């Protein structure tokens, strides 16, 4: 589904991603972990070209999206993204947050989008917030809305950039629950996170990144129980 | 002592009478004030349109993805840069004189020349105000918009500009006040606004003090009223934040 070849990214002189190649298949739940500054967020943000790769190619369903001629908006409509700081639009109601993109991109009419928003809000148990503004919600509620907003575009893959890192501890659970349900429904997911429990429970594959490289990858079982790379062992000994 | 003060008061009253009431001169002040306000509003509208276009062009140019730079946008950006540099780098008075005596030297509608000059001048400043406002909106907002597949202009229109508006309102209010006061410069090219009438009356009555002090108070009163209204509007916008 997503094929990454020889991806490098540098900010000025600072090389953040160093020649990464990776393949993500449909239905996979890839969890990316690693210390801060390891390049995992940059890797994720390159997948929908929020960061422009310095070198290498990224292919999404037969489209080489790193080609400058590709209509990137069309590609992004099929890739949902959830941010660490939610990034809900504070100037709109929740319903408008959810329906803006599907309506403006011509995916559906306003009434259709309203209906979809309602059923998605039901799924995350926030129907009563449809006409509220983002600033009236708690962090956990905001992030659930942000997930719903991305889902309203009916994406083929969902990218999560540390979705629980900015939350109060008591709110982490409600967001992870929504993500788990999404995983059960078969969504292809790439998740950058520090939640090792989530990685172990939901992930179909765990990638460990450090210094701009993917140092190790395995099934969650193998990865957490028998880490091979000494750097991975050190990292896991600190976080587990 | 008391008598001398009484005589001084009489003398002053006579001067102000000649400046404002004799020969229905107050009508001229009202006319002038009308022209001044009209020029301010039209120049501000012109400045806003110009400023918004320039701010969007310059921001769009700066936010292009590397490797996808548009040639057209490059040219537009250079033009916008020249415009802001020239306008902000030369005195308003010189610009007005050039508009009036060089570019529109045959036009007799000096009010029109005035608001064109003022509007084009204001546009350069408004552009910087709006650009600052656009940049003050968290980058995550436009990233969220773009990640949903919205194009650049929809993201600007529905997400960034509405949020920037609240941030630029105070500076925009100041620009309105500056523009309102700067209309007095247009008297130099002979547009019949408030300052023009005041100095004409001063010339006719051989007494400049009453009309000039008089219009100074008029300018001041309007600026005070406007500042008050602006503060009220800002407070209301802030309240909507806490909804």
Tab-separated table of C-alpha atoms in Angstrom:
chain	number	residue	atom	x	y	z
A	1	UNK	CA	0.000	0.000	0.000
A	2	UNK	CA	2.760	2.425	0.968
A	3	UNK	CA	6.210	1.767	-0.354
A	4	UNK	CA	9.136	3.841	0.849
A	5	UNK	CA	12.437	3.657	-1.021
A	6	UNK	CA	15.737	5.199	0.095
A	7	UNK	CA	13.993	7.990	1.947
A	8	UNK	CA	16.279	10.700	3.348
A	9	UNK	CA	15.289	13.952	4.970
A	10	UNK	CA	17.529	16.678	6.290
A	11	UNK	CA	16.746	20.016	7.850
A	12	UNK	CA	19.681	22.163	6.804
A	13	UNK	CA	22.787	20.228	7.770
A	14	UNK	CA	20.920	18.002	10.158
A	15	UNK	CA	20.161	14.574	8.691
A	16	UNK	CA	16.945	13.326	10.304
A	17	UNK	CA	16.129	10.337	8.128
A	18	UNK	CA	18.988	8.360	6.598
A	19	UNK	CA	18.138	6.191	3.607
A	20	UNK	CA	15.035	4.427	4.914
A	21	UNK	CA	13.227	1.774	2.895
A	22	UNK	CA	10.038	0.262	4.200
A	23	UNK	CA	6.815	-1.315	2.982
A	24	UNK	CA	3.400	-1.082	4.598
A	25	UNK	CA	0.765	-3.560	3.427
A	26	UNK	CA	-3.013	-3.103	3.531
A	27	UNK	CA	-4.513	-3.951	6.916
A	28	UNK	CA	-1.204	-3.695	8.745
A	29	UNK	CA	-0.934	-1.805	12.021
A	30	UNK	CA	2.624	-0.562	12.100
A	31	UNK	CA	3.743	0.938	15.377
A	32	UNK	CA	6.833	3.155	15.295
A	33	UNK	CA	8.682	3.660	18.548
A	34	UNK	CA	11.986	5.201	19.488
A	35	UNK	CA	13.569	7.941	21.582
A	36	UNK	CA	12.703	11.567	20.855
A	37	UNK	CA	14.677	13.033	17.989
A	38	UNK	CA	14.985	9.631	16.366
A	39	UNK	CA	13.107	10.805	13.259
A	40	UNK	CA	9.940	8.773	13.791
A	41	UNK	CA	7.583	11.751	13.523
A	42	UNK	CA	9.436	13.050	10.484
A	43	UNK	CA	9.131	9.601	8.904
A	44	UNK	CA	5.374	9.654	9.467
A	45	UNK	CA	5.016	13.206	8.181
A	46	UNK	CA	6.915	12.292	5.025
A	47	UNK	CA	4.302	9.628	4.244
A	48	UNK	CA	1.691	12.269	3.385
A	49	UNK	CA	4.287	14.828	2.348
A	50	UNK	CA	3.743	17.260	5.198
A	51	UNK	CA	7.521	17.089	5.088
A	52	UNK	CA	9.098	17.002	1.657
A	53	UNK	CA	11.705	14.251	1.469
A	54	UNK	CA	15.196	15.356	0.528
A	55	UNK	CA	15.858	12.104	-1.318
A	56	UNK	CA	14.029	8.921	-2.169
A	57	UNK	CA	10.558	7.972	-3.356
A	58	UNK	CA	7.272	7.183	-1.648
A	59	UNK	CA	4.634	5.231	-3.536
A	60	UNK	CA	1.033	5.072	-2.399
A	61	UNK	CA	-1.115	2.578	-4.329
A	62	UNK	CA	0.825	2.822	-7.604
A	63	UNK	CA	1.172	6.622	-7.365
A	64	UNK	CA	4.679	7.945	-6.841
A	65	UNK	CA	3.612	10.749	-4.530
A	66	UNK	CA	7.082	12.249	-4.295
A	67	UNK	CA	6.765	13.154	-7.989
A	68	UNK	CA	6.288	16.961	-8.099
A	69	UNK	CA	3.563	16.581	-10.734
A	70	UNK	CA	1.296	14.497	-8.493
A	71	UNK	CA	-1.827	16.243	-7.192
A	72	UNK	CA	-0.964	15.879	-3.542
A	73	UNK	CA	-4.400	17.008	-2.306
A	74	UNK	CA	-5.967	13.984	-4.021
A	75	UNK	CA	-3.491	11.682	-2.301
A	76	UNK	CA	-3.937	13.242	1.110
A	77	UNK	CA	-7.715	12.804	0.848
A	78	UNK	CA	-7.070	9.069	1.136
A	79	UNK	CA	-4.655	9.323	4.069
A	80	UNK	CA	-6.041	10.432	7.406
A	81	UNK	CA	-3.743	12.039	9.925
A	82	UNK	CA	-4.077	12.577	13.661
A	83	UNK	CA	-1.746	15.036	15.397
A	84	UNK	CA	-0.247	15.194	18.860
A	85	UNK	CA	-1.916	18.539	19.548
A	86	UNK	CA	-5.250	17.600	17.908
A	87	UNK	CA	-5.247	20.705	15.664
A	88	UNK	CA	-9.008	21.008	15.653
A	89	UNK	CA	-10.228	24.224	14.031
A	90	UNK	CA	-11.216	26.481	16.950
A	91	UNK	CA	-13.292	28.786	14.744
A	92	UNK	CA	-15.815	26.077	13.831
A	93	UNK	CA	-18.249	23.811	15.618
A	94	UNK	CA	-17.370	20.138	15.953
A	95	UNK	CA	-19.844	19.251	13.214
A	96	UNK	CA	-18.220	21.801	10.875
A	97	UNK	CA	-14.750	20.507	11.802
A	98	UNK	CA	-15.822	17.077	10.620
A	99	UNK	CA	-17.781	18.038	7.518
A	100	UNK	CA	-15.594	20.831	6.080
A	101	UNK	CA	-13.137	18.639	4.203
A	102	UNK	CA	-15.586	16.027	2.816
A	103	UNK	CA	-17.833	18.797	1.488
A	104	UNK	CA	-15.134	21.121	0.125
A	105	UNK	CA	-13.264	18.332	-1.641
A	106	UNK	CA	-16.470	17.245	-3.323
A	107	UNK	CA	-16.597	13.855	-1.617
A	108	UNK	CA	-20.194	14.415	-0.498
A	109	UNK	CA	-22.917	17.014	-0.082
A	110	UNK	CA	-23.442	18.870	3.200
A	111	UNK	CA	-26.504	16.795	4.245
A	112	UNK	CA	-24.655	13.559	3.560
A	113	UNK	CA	-21.636	14.787	5.507
A	114	UNK	CA	-23.849	15.851	8.403
A	115	UNK	CA	-25.330	12.362	8.530
A	116	UNK	CA	-21.898	10.776	8.427
A	117	UNK	CA	-20.637	13.136	11.142
A	118	UNK	CA	-23.545	12.118	13.342
A	119	UNK	CA	-22.918	8.404	12.966
A	120	UNK	CA	-19.163	8.859	13.522
A	121	UNK	CA	-19.853	10.936	16.635
A	122	UNK	CA	-22.080	8.142	17.866
A	123	UNK	CA	-19.166	5.741	17.532
A	124	UNK	CA	-17.022	7.854	19.836
A	125	UNK	CA	-19.947	8.721	22.098
A	126	UNK	CA	-19.815	12.488	21.515
A	127	UNK	CA	-23.059	13.180	19.644
A	128	UNK	CA	-24.052	15.815	22.208
A	129	UNK	CA	-20.936	17.843	21.304
A	130	UNK	CA	-21.834	18.284	17.628
A	131	UNK	CA	-22.635	21.974	17.996
A	132	UNK	CA	-19.958	22.698	20.620
A	133	UNK	CA	-16.647	24.421	19.879
A	134	UNK	CA	-13.279	22.670	20.349
A	135	UNK	CA	-12.309	24.892	23.293
A	136	UNK	CA	-15.223	23.491	25.292
A	137	UNK	CA	-13.878	19.939	25.114
A	138	UNK	CA	-11.344	18.025	27.171
A	139	UNK	CA	-8.128	16.809	25.570
A	140	UNK	CA	-9.388	13.266	25.236
A	141	UNK	CA	-12.604	14.452	23.616
A	142	UNK	CA	-10.647	16.681	21.236
A	143	UNK	CA	-8.471	13.813	20.108
A	144	UNK	CA	-11.467	11.516	19.559
A	145	UNK	CA	-13.015	14.272	17.441
A	146	UNK	CA	-9.743	14.654	15.530
A	147	UNK	CA	-9.812	10.930	14.723
A	148	UNK	CA	-13.425	11.202	13.593
A	149	UNK	CA	-12.584	14.235	11.464
A	150	UNK	CA	-9.923	12.237	9.634
A	151	UNK	CA	-12.263	9.239	9.252
A	152	UNK	CA	-14.943	11.402	7.630
A	153	UNK	CA	-12.752	11.506	4.508
A	154	UNK	CA	-13.031	7.689	4.353
A	155	UNK	CA	-9.251	7.280	4.180
A	156	UNK	CA	-7.503	4.061	3.220
A	157	UNK	CA	-4.787	4.515	5.801
A	158	UNK	CA	-4.578	6.423	9.077
A	159	UNK	CA	-1.393	8.075	10.331
A	160	UNK	CA	-1.127	8.815	14.040
A	161	UNK	CA	1.571	11.184	15.280
A	162	UNK	CA	1.909	10.603	19.033
A	163	UNK	CA	-1.850	10.880	19.517
A	164	UNK	CA	-1.780	10.477	23.300
A	165	UNK	CA	1.407	12.359	24.216
A	166	UNK	CA	-0.338	15.659	24.949
A	167	UNK	CA	-3.132	14.104	27.016
A	168	UNK	CA	-3.676	13.910	30.741
A	169	UNK	CA	-2.964	10.310	31.791
A	170	UNK	CA	-6.592	9.638	32.665
A	171	UNK	CA	-7.670	10.501	29.121
A	172	UNK	CA	-5.212	8.286	27.282
A	173	UNK	CA	-7.459	5.241	27.623
A	174	UNK	CA	-10.485	6.681	25.843
A	175	UNK	CA	-8.379	7.656	22.824
A	176	UNK	CA	-6.586	4.306	22.666
A	177	UNK	CA	-9.971	2.561	22.834
A	178	UNK	CA	-11.119	4.380	19.711
A	179	UNK	CA	-7.874	3.436	17.963
A	180	UNK	CA	-8.227	-0.188	18.991
A	181	UNK	CA	-11.741	-0.315	17.607
A	182	UNK	CA	-10.467	1.208	14.383
A	183	UNK	CA	-7.775	-1.473	14.236
A	184	UNK	CA	-10.360	-4.221	14.766
A	185	UNK	CA	-12.347	-2.834	11.821
A	186	UNK	CA	-9.323	-3.530	9.631
A	187	UNK	CA	-8.000	-0.022	9.051
A	188	UNK	CA	-4.406	0.226	7.876
A	189	UNK	CA	-2.596	2.222	10.529
A	190	UNK	CA	0.821	3.725	11.093
A	191	UNK	CA	1.174	4.864	14.687
A	192	UNK	CA	4.037	6.786	16.243
A	193	UNK	CA	3.630	6.369	19.974
A	194	UNK	CA	5.173	5.904	23.382
A	195	UNK	CA	2.351	3.598	24.497
A	196	UNK	CA	4.142	0.244	24.682
A	197	UNK	CA	0.967	-1.518	25.855
A	198	UNK	CA	-0.839	-0.352	22.744
A	199	UNK	CA	2.071	-1.426	20.530
A	200	UNK	CA	2.051	-4.893	22.027
A	201	UNK	CA	-1.705	-5.339	21.948
A	202	UNK	CA	-2.689	-3.786	18.632
A	203	UNK	CA	0.446	-3.657	16.483
A	204	UNK	CA	1.024	-6.206	13.773
A	205	UNK	CA	4.601	-4.977	13.461
A	206	UNK	CA	6.817	-2.777	15.580
A	207	UNK	CA	9.557	-0.574	14.117
A	208	UNK	CA	12.278	0.784	16.359
A	209	UNK	CA	13.916	3.959	15.099
A	210	UNK	CA	16.977	5.785	16.300
A	211	UNK	CA	19.316	8.279	14.631
A	212	UNK	CA	17.302	8.333	11.424
A	213	UNK	CA	17.467	4.575	10.897
A	214	UNK	CA	15.055	1.726	11.490
A	215	UNK	CA	17.289	-0.337	13.763
A	216	UNK	CA	14.993	-3.241	14.360
A	217	UNK	CA	11.552	-4.493	13.450
A	218	UNK	CA	9.540	-7.499	14.424
A	219	UNK	CA	6.166	-8.735	15.594
A	220	UNK	CA	5.274	-7.159	18.939
A	221	UNK	CA	5.687	-10.506	20.699
A	222	UNK	CA	9.226	-11.069	19.445
A	223	UNK	CA	10.171	-7.424	19.608
A	224	UNK	CA	9.309	-6.908	23.261
A	225	UNK	CA	10.325	-10.368	24.522
A	226	UNK	CA	13.516	-10.878	22.536
A	227	UNK	CA	14.927	-7.572	21.309
A	228	UNK	CA	18.060	-8.197	19.229
A	229	UNK	CA	19.749	-4.828	18.835
A	230	UNK	CA	21.615	-3.561	21.927
A	231	UNK	CA	20.177	-0.064	21.350
A	232	UNK	CA	16.654	-1.521	21.381
A	233	UNK	CA	17.411	-3.467	24.536
A	234	UNK	CA	18.635	-0.327	26.246
A	235	UNK	CA	15.592	1.677	25.147
A	236	UNK	CA	13.140	-0.999	26.239
A	237	UNK	CA	14.857	-1.414	29.589
A	238	UNK	CA	14.206	2.267	30.207
A	239	UNK	CA	10.591	2.478	29.106
A	240	UNK	CA	9.137	-0.860	30.203
B	1	UNK	CA	-8.505	92.219	36.189
B	2	UNK	CA	-11.954	90.631	35.868
B	3	UNK	CA	-12.873	93.186	33.272
B	4	UNK	CA	-9.776	92.427	31.220
B	5	UNK	CA	-10.697	88.739	31.182
B	6	UNK	CA	-14.193	89.640	30.040
B	7	UNK	CA	-12.800	91.645	27.145
B	8	UNK	CA	-10.455	88.822	26.182
B	9	UNK	CA	-13.398	86.400	26.178
B	10	UNK	CA	-15.383	88.714	23.932
B	11	UNK	CA	-12.490	89.009	21.545
B	12	UNK	CA	-12.064	85.234	21.388
B	13	UNK	CA	-15.780	84.659	20.896
B	14	UNK	CA	-15.652	87.059	17.979
B	15	UNK	CA	-12.775	85.180	16.375
B	16	UNK	CA	-14.523	81.826	16.738
B	17	UNK	CA	-17.776	83.376	15.507
B	18	UNK	CA	-16.048	84.512	12.339
B	19	UNK	CA	-14.365	81.143	11.856
B	20	UNK	CA	-17.419	78.952	12.380
B	21	UNK	CA	-20.744	80.802	12.250
B	22	UNK	CA	-20.315	83.844	10.015
B	23	UNK	CA	-21.500	83.221	6.437
B	24	UNK	CA	-22.630	79.694	7.457
B	25	UNK	CA	-18.998	78.517	7.484
B	26	UNK	CA	-19.842	75.503	9.695
B	27	UNK	CA	-21.359	73.924	6.602
B	28	UNK	CA	-17.909	73.913	5.006
B	29	UNK	CA	-16.456	72.064	7.993
B	30	UNK	CA	-19.231	69.482	7.812
B	31	UNK	CA	-18.689	69.068	4.075
B	32	UNK	CA	-14.959	68.718	4.659
B	33	UNK	CA	-15.487	66.200	7.414
B	34	UNK	CA	-17.765	64.215	5.118
B	35	UNK	CA	-15.094	64.133	2.405
B	36	UNK	CA	-12.444	63.185	4.961
B	37	UNK	CA	-14.485	60.245	6.257
B	38	UNK	CA	-15.414	59.177	2.744
B	39	UNK	CA	-11.767	59.198	1.684
B	40	UNK	CA	-10.752	57.265	4.780
B	41	UNK	CA	-13.315	54.522	4.204
B	42	UNK	CA	-12.630	54.150	0.478
B	43	UNK	CA	-8.856	54.246	0.978
B	44	UNK	CA	-9.105	51.644	3.722
B	45	UNK	CA	-11.243	49.384	1.532
B	46	UNK	CA	-8.714	49.757	-1.279
B	47	UNK	CA	-5.867	49.151	1.150
B	48	UNK	CA	-7.548	46.047	2.558
B	49	UNK	CA	-8.110	44.473	-0.843
B	50	UNK	CA	-4.565	45.249	-1.994
B	51	UNK	CA	-3.135	44.169	1.341
B	52	UNK	CA	-4.992	40.860	1.412
B	53	UNK	CA	-3.962	39.967	-2.130
B	54	UNK	CA	-0.316	40.837	-1.457
B	55	UNK	CA	-0.258	39.058	1.890
B	56	UNK	CA	-1.714	35.877	0.388
B	57	UNK	CA	0.663	35.984	-2.593
B	58	UNK	CA	3.701	36.469	-0.361
B	59	UNK	CA	2.648	33.827	2.153
B	60	UNK	CA	1.777	31.372	-0.608
B	61	UNK	CA	5.164	31.997	-2.183
B	62	UNK	CA	6.993	31.382	1.085
B	63	UNK	CA	5.064	28.205	1.838
B	64	UNK	CA	5.624	26.414	-1.443
B	65	UNK	CA	7.030	22.940	-1.316
B	66	UNK	CA	10.634	22.762	-2.460
B	67	UNK	CA	10.806	21.406	-5.984
B	68	UNK	CA	7.317	22.671	-6.801
B	69	UNK	CA	8.004	26.373	-7.000
B	70	UNK	CA	5.649	28.164	-9.347
B	71	UNK	CA	7.229	30.596	-11.803
B	72	UNK	CA	4.120	32.795	-11.914
B	73	UNK	CA	3.996	33.054	-8.144
B	74	UNK	CA	7.678	34.006	-8.200
B	75	UNK	CA	6.994	36.944	-10.500
B	76	UNK	CA	3.956	38.023	-8.463
B	77	UNK	CA	6.051	37.859	-5.316
B	78	UNK	CA	8.774	40.049	-6.817
B	79	UNK	CA	6.171	42.617	-7.896
B	80	UNK	CA	4.635	42.629	-4.416
B	81	UNK	CA	8.075	43.084	-2.900
B	82	UNK	CA	8.864	46.052	-5.136
B	83	UNK	CA	5.506	47.604	-4.306
B	84	UNK	CA	5.897	47.349	-0.535
B	85	UNK	CA	9.509	48.498	-0.663
B	86	UNK	CA	8.766	51.583	-2.756
B	87	UNK	CA	5.606	52.577	-0.884
B	88	UNK	CA	7.061	52.080	2.564
B	89	UNK	CA	10.355	53.659	1.597
B	90	UNK	CA	9.052	57.013	0.320
B	91	UNK	CA	7.155	59.762	2.155
B	92	UNK	CA	3.383	59.741	1.875
B	93	UNK	CA	3.467	63.428	0.938
B	94	UNK	CA	5.813	62.817	-1.977
B	95	UNK	CA	3.618	59.954	-3.177
B	96	UNK	CA	0.521	62.156	-3.074
B	97	UNK	CA	2.274	64.926	-5.005
B	98	UNK	CA	3.411	62.424	-7.632
B	99	UNK	CA	-0.106	60.993	-7.979
B	100	UNK	CA	-1.554	64.448	-8.297
B	101	UNK	CA	0.961	66.368	-10.394
B	102	UNK	CA	2.686	63.624	-12.378
B	103	UNK	CA	0.377	60.668	-12.913
B	104	UNK	CA	-3.075	62.260	-12.744
B	105	UNK	CA	-1.920	65.786	-13.623
B	106	UNK	CA	-4.942	66.351	-15.860
B	107	UNK	CA	-7.533	65.057	-13.417
B	108	UNK	CA	-9.588	67.656	-11.575
B	109	UNK	CA	-11.157	65.151	-9.226
B	110	UNK	CA	-8.584	65.603	-6.480
B	111	UNK	CA	-10.634	63.615	-3.973
B	112	UNK	CA	-10.356	60.563	-6.196
B	113	UNK	CA	-6.621	61.110	-6.647
B	114	UNK	CA	-6.451	61.454	-2.873
B	115	UNK	CA	-8.026	58.145	-2.019
B	116	UNK	CA	-6.110	56.337	-4.721
B	117	UNK	CA	-2.870	57.682	-3.246
B	118	UNK	CA	-3.931	56.926	0.310
B	119	UNK	CA	-5.332	53.490	-0.556
B	120	UNK	CA	-2.245	52.370	-2.419
B	121	UNK	CA	-0.077	53.646	0.405
B	122	UNK	CA	-2.207	51.908	3.006
B	123	UNK	CA	-2.168	48.636	1.047
B	124	UNK	CA	1.545	48.202	1.644
B	125	UNK	CA	1.140	48.553	5.397
B	126	UNK	CA	-2.030	46.468	5.556
B	127	UNK	CA	-0.236	43.721	3.623
B	128	UNK	CA	2.408	43.478	6.330
B	129	UNK	CA	-0.265	43.528	9.055
B	130	UNK	CA	-2.197	40.704	7.394
B	131	UNK	CA	0.964	38.727	6.652
B	132	UNK	CA	1.915	38.937	10.309
B	133	UNK	CA	-1.597	37.820	11.216
B	134	UNK	CA	-1.471	34.842	8.871
B	135	UNK	CA	1.888	33.780	10.271
B	136	UNK	CA	0.588	34.081	13.826
B	137	UNK	CA	-1.847	31.203	13.265
B	138	UNK	CA	-0.369	27.924	14.506
B	139	UNK	CA	1.213	26.011	11.623
B	140	UNK	CA	-0.611	22.906	12.884
B	141	UNK	CA	-3.867	24.470	11.722
B	142	UNK	CA	-2.886	24.587	8.082
B	143	UNK	CA	-1.182	21.195	8.388
B	144	UNK	CA	-4.451	19.746	9.655
B	145	UNK	CA	-6.336	21.362	6.786
B	146	UNK	CA	-3.876	20.134	4.171
B	147	UNK	CA	-3.676	16.643	5.685
B	148	UNK	CA	-7.429	16.339	5.142
B	149	UNK	CA	-6.858	16.988	1.452
B	150	UNK	CA	-8.067	20.581	1.372
B	151	UNK	CA	-6.179	22.693	-1.131
B	152	UNK	CA	-4.094	25.707	-0.174
B	153	UNK	CA	-6.762	28.324	-0.811
B	154	UNK	CA	-9.584	26.477	0.965
B	155	UNK	CA	-7.270	26.010	3.941
B	156	UNK	CA	-6.543	29.726	3.936
B	157	UNK	CA	-10.149	30.746	3.410
B	158	UNK	CA	-11.874	28.546	5.973
B	159	UNK	CA	-9.185	27.898	8.558
B	160	UNK	CA	-6.283	30.354	8.589
B	161	UNK	CA	-7.803	33.703	7.570
B	162	UNK	CA	-10.758	33.581	10.005
B	163	UNK	CA	-8.341	32.902	12.851
B	164	UNK	CA	-5.848	35.516	11.674
B	165	UNK	CA	-8.606	38.125	11.527
B	166	UNK	CA	-8.898	38.301	15.291
B	167	UNK	CA	-5.150	38.837	15.637
B	168	UNK	CA	-4.940	41.598	13.065
B	169	UNK	CA	-7.967	43.567	14.203
B	170	UNK	CA	-6.060	45.803	16.682
B	171	UNK	CA	-3.369	46.703	14.138
B	172	UNK	CA	-6.016	47.234	11.488
B	173	UNK	CA	-7.813	49.649	13.796
B	174	UNK	CA	-4.579	51.592	14.234
B	175	UNK	CA	-4.132	51.658	10.472
B	176	UNK	CA	-7.635	53.104	10.131
B	177	UNK	CA	-6.778	55.860	12.625
B	178	UNK	CA	-3.491	56.647	10.865
B	179	UNK	CA	-5.265	56.756	7.533
B	180	UNK	CA	-7.985	59.006	8.924
B	181	UNK	CA	-5.420	61.526	10.132
B	182	UNK	CA	-3.284	61.232	6.998
B	183	UNK	CA	-6.199	62.378	4.849
B	184	UNK	CA	-5.234	65.870	6.020
B	185	UNK	CA	-2.163	65.613	3.750
B	186	UNK	CA	-4.473	65.451	0.767
B	187	UNK	CA	-5.292	69.136	1.329
B	188	UNK	CA	-1.886	69.813	-0.208
B	189	UNK	CA	-3.099	68.576	-3.598
B	190	UNK	CA	-6.287	70.618	-3.291
B	191	UNK	CA	-8.889	68.031	-2.377
B	192	UNK	CA	-11.630	69.769	-0.433
B	193	UNK	CA	-11.461	67.841	2.824
B	194	UNK	CA	-11.505	69.131	6.389
B	195	UNK	CA	-7.985	70.589	6.632
B	196	UNK	CA	-8.325	72.215	3.218
B	197	UNK	CA	-11.474	74.067	4.270
B	198	UNK	CA	-9.951	75.104	7.593
B	199	UNK	CA	-6.914	76.679	5.997
B	200	UNK	CA	-9.059	78.372	3.354
B	201	UNK	CA	-11.221	79.886	6.081
B	202	UNK	CA	-8.123	80.884	8.001
B	203	UNK	CA	-6.901	82.683	4.895
B	204	UNK	CA	-10.176	84.438	4.282
B	205	UNK	CA	-10.632	85.708	7.867
B	206	UNK	CA	-6.904	86.422	8.354
B	207	UNK	CA	-7.108	84.327	11.530
B	208	UNK	CA	-5.800	80.767	11.509
B	209	UNK	CA	-6.038	79.889	15.173
B	210	UNK	CA	-9.788	79.206	15.548
B	211	UNK	CA	-10.286	76.983	12.480
B	212	UNK	CA	-7.115	74.964	13.106
B	213	UNK	CA	-7.807	74.410	16.811
B	214	UNK	CA	-11.377	73.627	15.836
B	215	UNK	CA	-10.513	70.880	13.354
B	216	UNK	CA	-7.868	69.489	15.707
B	217	UNK	CA	-10.697	68.846	18.167
B	218	UNK	CA	-12.828	67.300	15.434
B	219	UNK	CA	-10.076	64.859	14.464
B	220	UNK	CA	-9.444	64.068	18.113
B	221	UNK	CA	-13.124	63.476	18.894
B	222	UNK	CA	-13.532	61.033	16.019
B	223	UNK	CA	-10.351	59.148	16.895
B	224	UNK	CA	-11.511	58.817	20.515
B	225	UNK	CA	-14.918	57.515	19.456
B	226	UNK	CA	-13.329	55.062	17.048
B	227	UNK	CA	-10.806	53.803	19.597
B	228	UNK	CA	-13.648	53.172	22.027
B	229	UNK	CA	-15.680	51.261	19.424
B	230	UNK	CA	-12.623	49.225	18.481
B	231	UNK	CA	-11.982	48.238	22.089
B	232	UNK	CA	-15.573	47.123	22.432
B	233	UNK	CA	-15.404	44.987	19.294
B	234	UNK	CA	-12.164	43.360	20.433
B	235	UNK	CA	-13.631	42.507	23.806
B	236	UNK	CA	-16.575	40.859	22.088
B	237	UNK	CA	-14.315	38.815	19.835
B	238	UNK	CA	-12.287	37.693	22.823
B	239	UNK	CA	-15.441	36.595	24.606
B	240	UNK	CA	-16.295	34.305	21.711
B	241	UNK	CA	-12.979	32.595	22.421
B	242	UNK	CA	-14.158	31.497	25.802
B	243	UNK	CA	-17.366	29.992	24.492
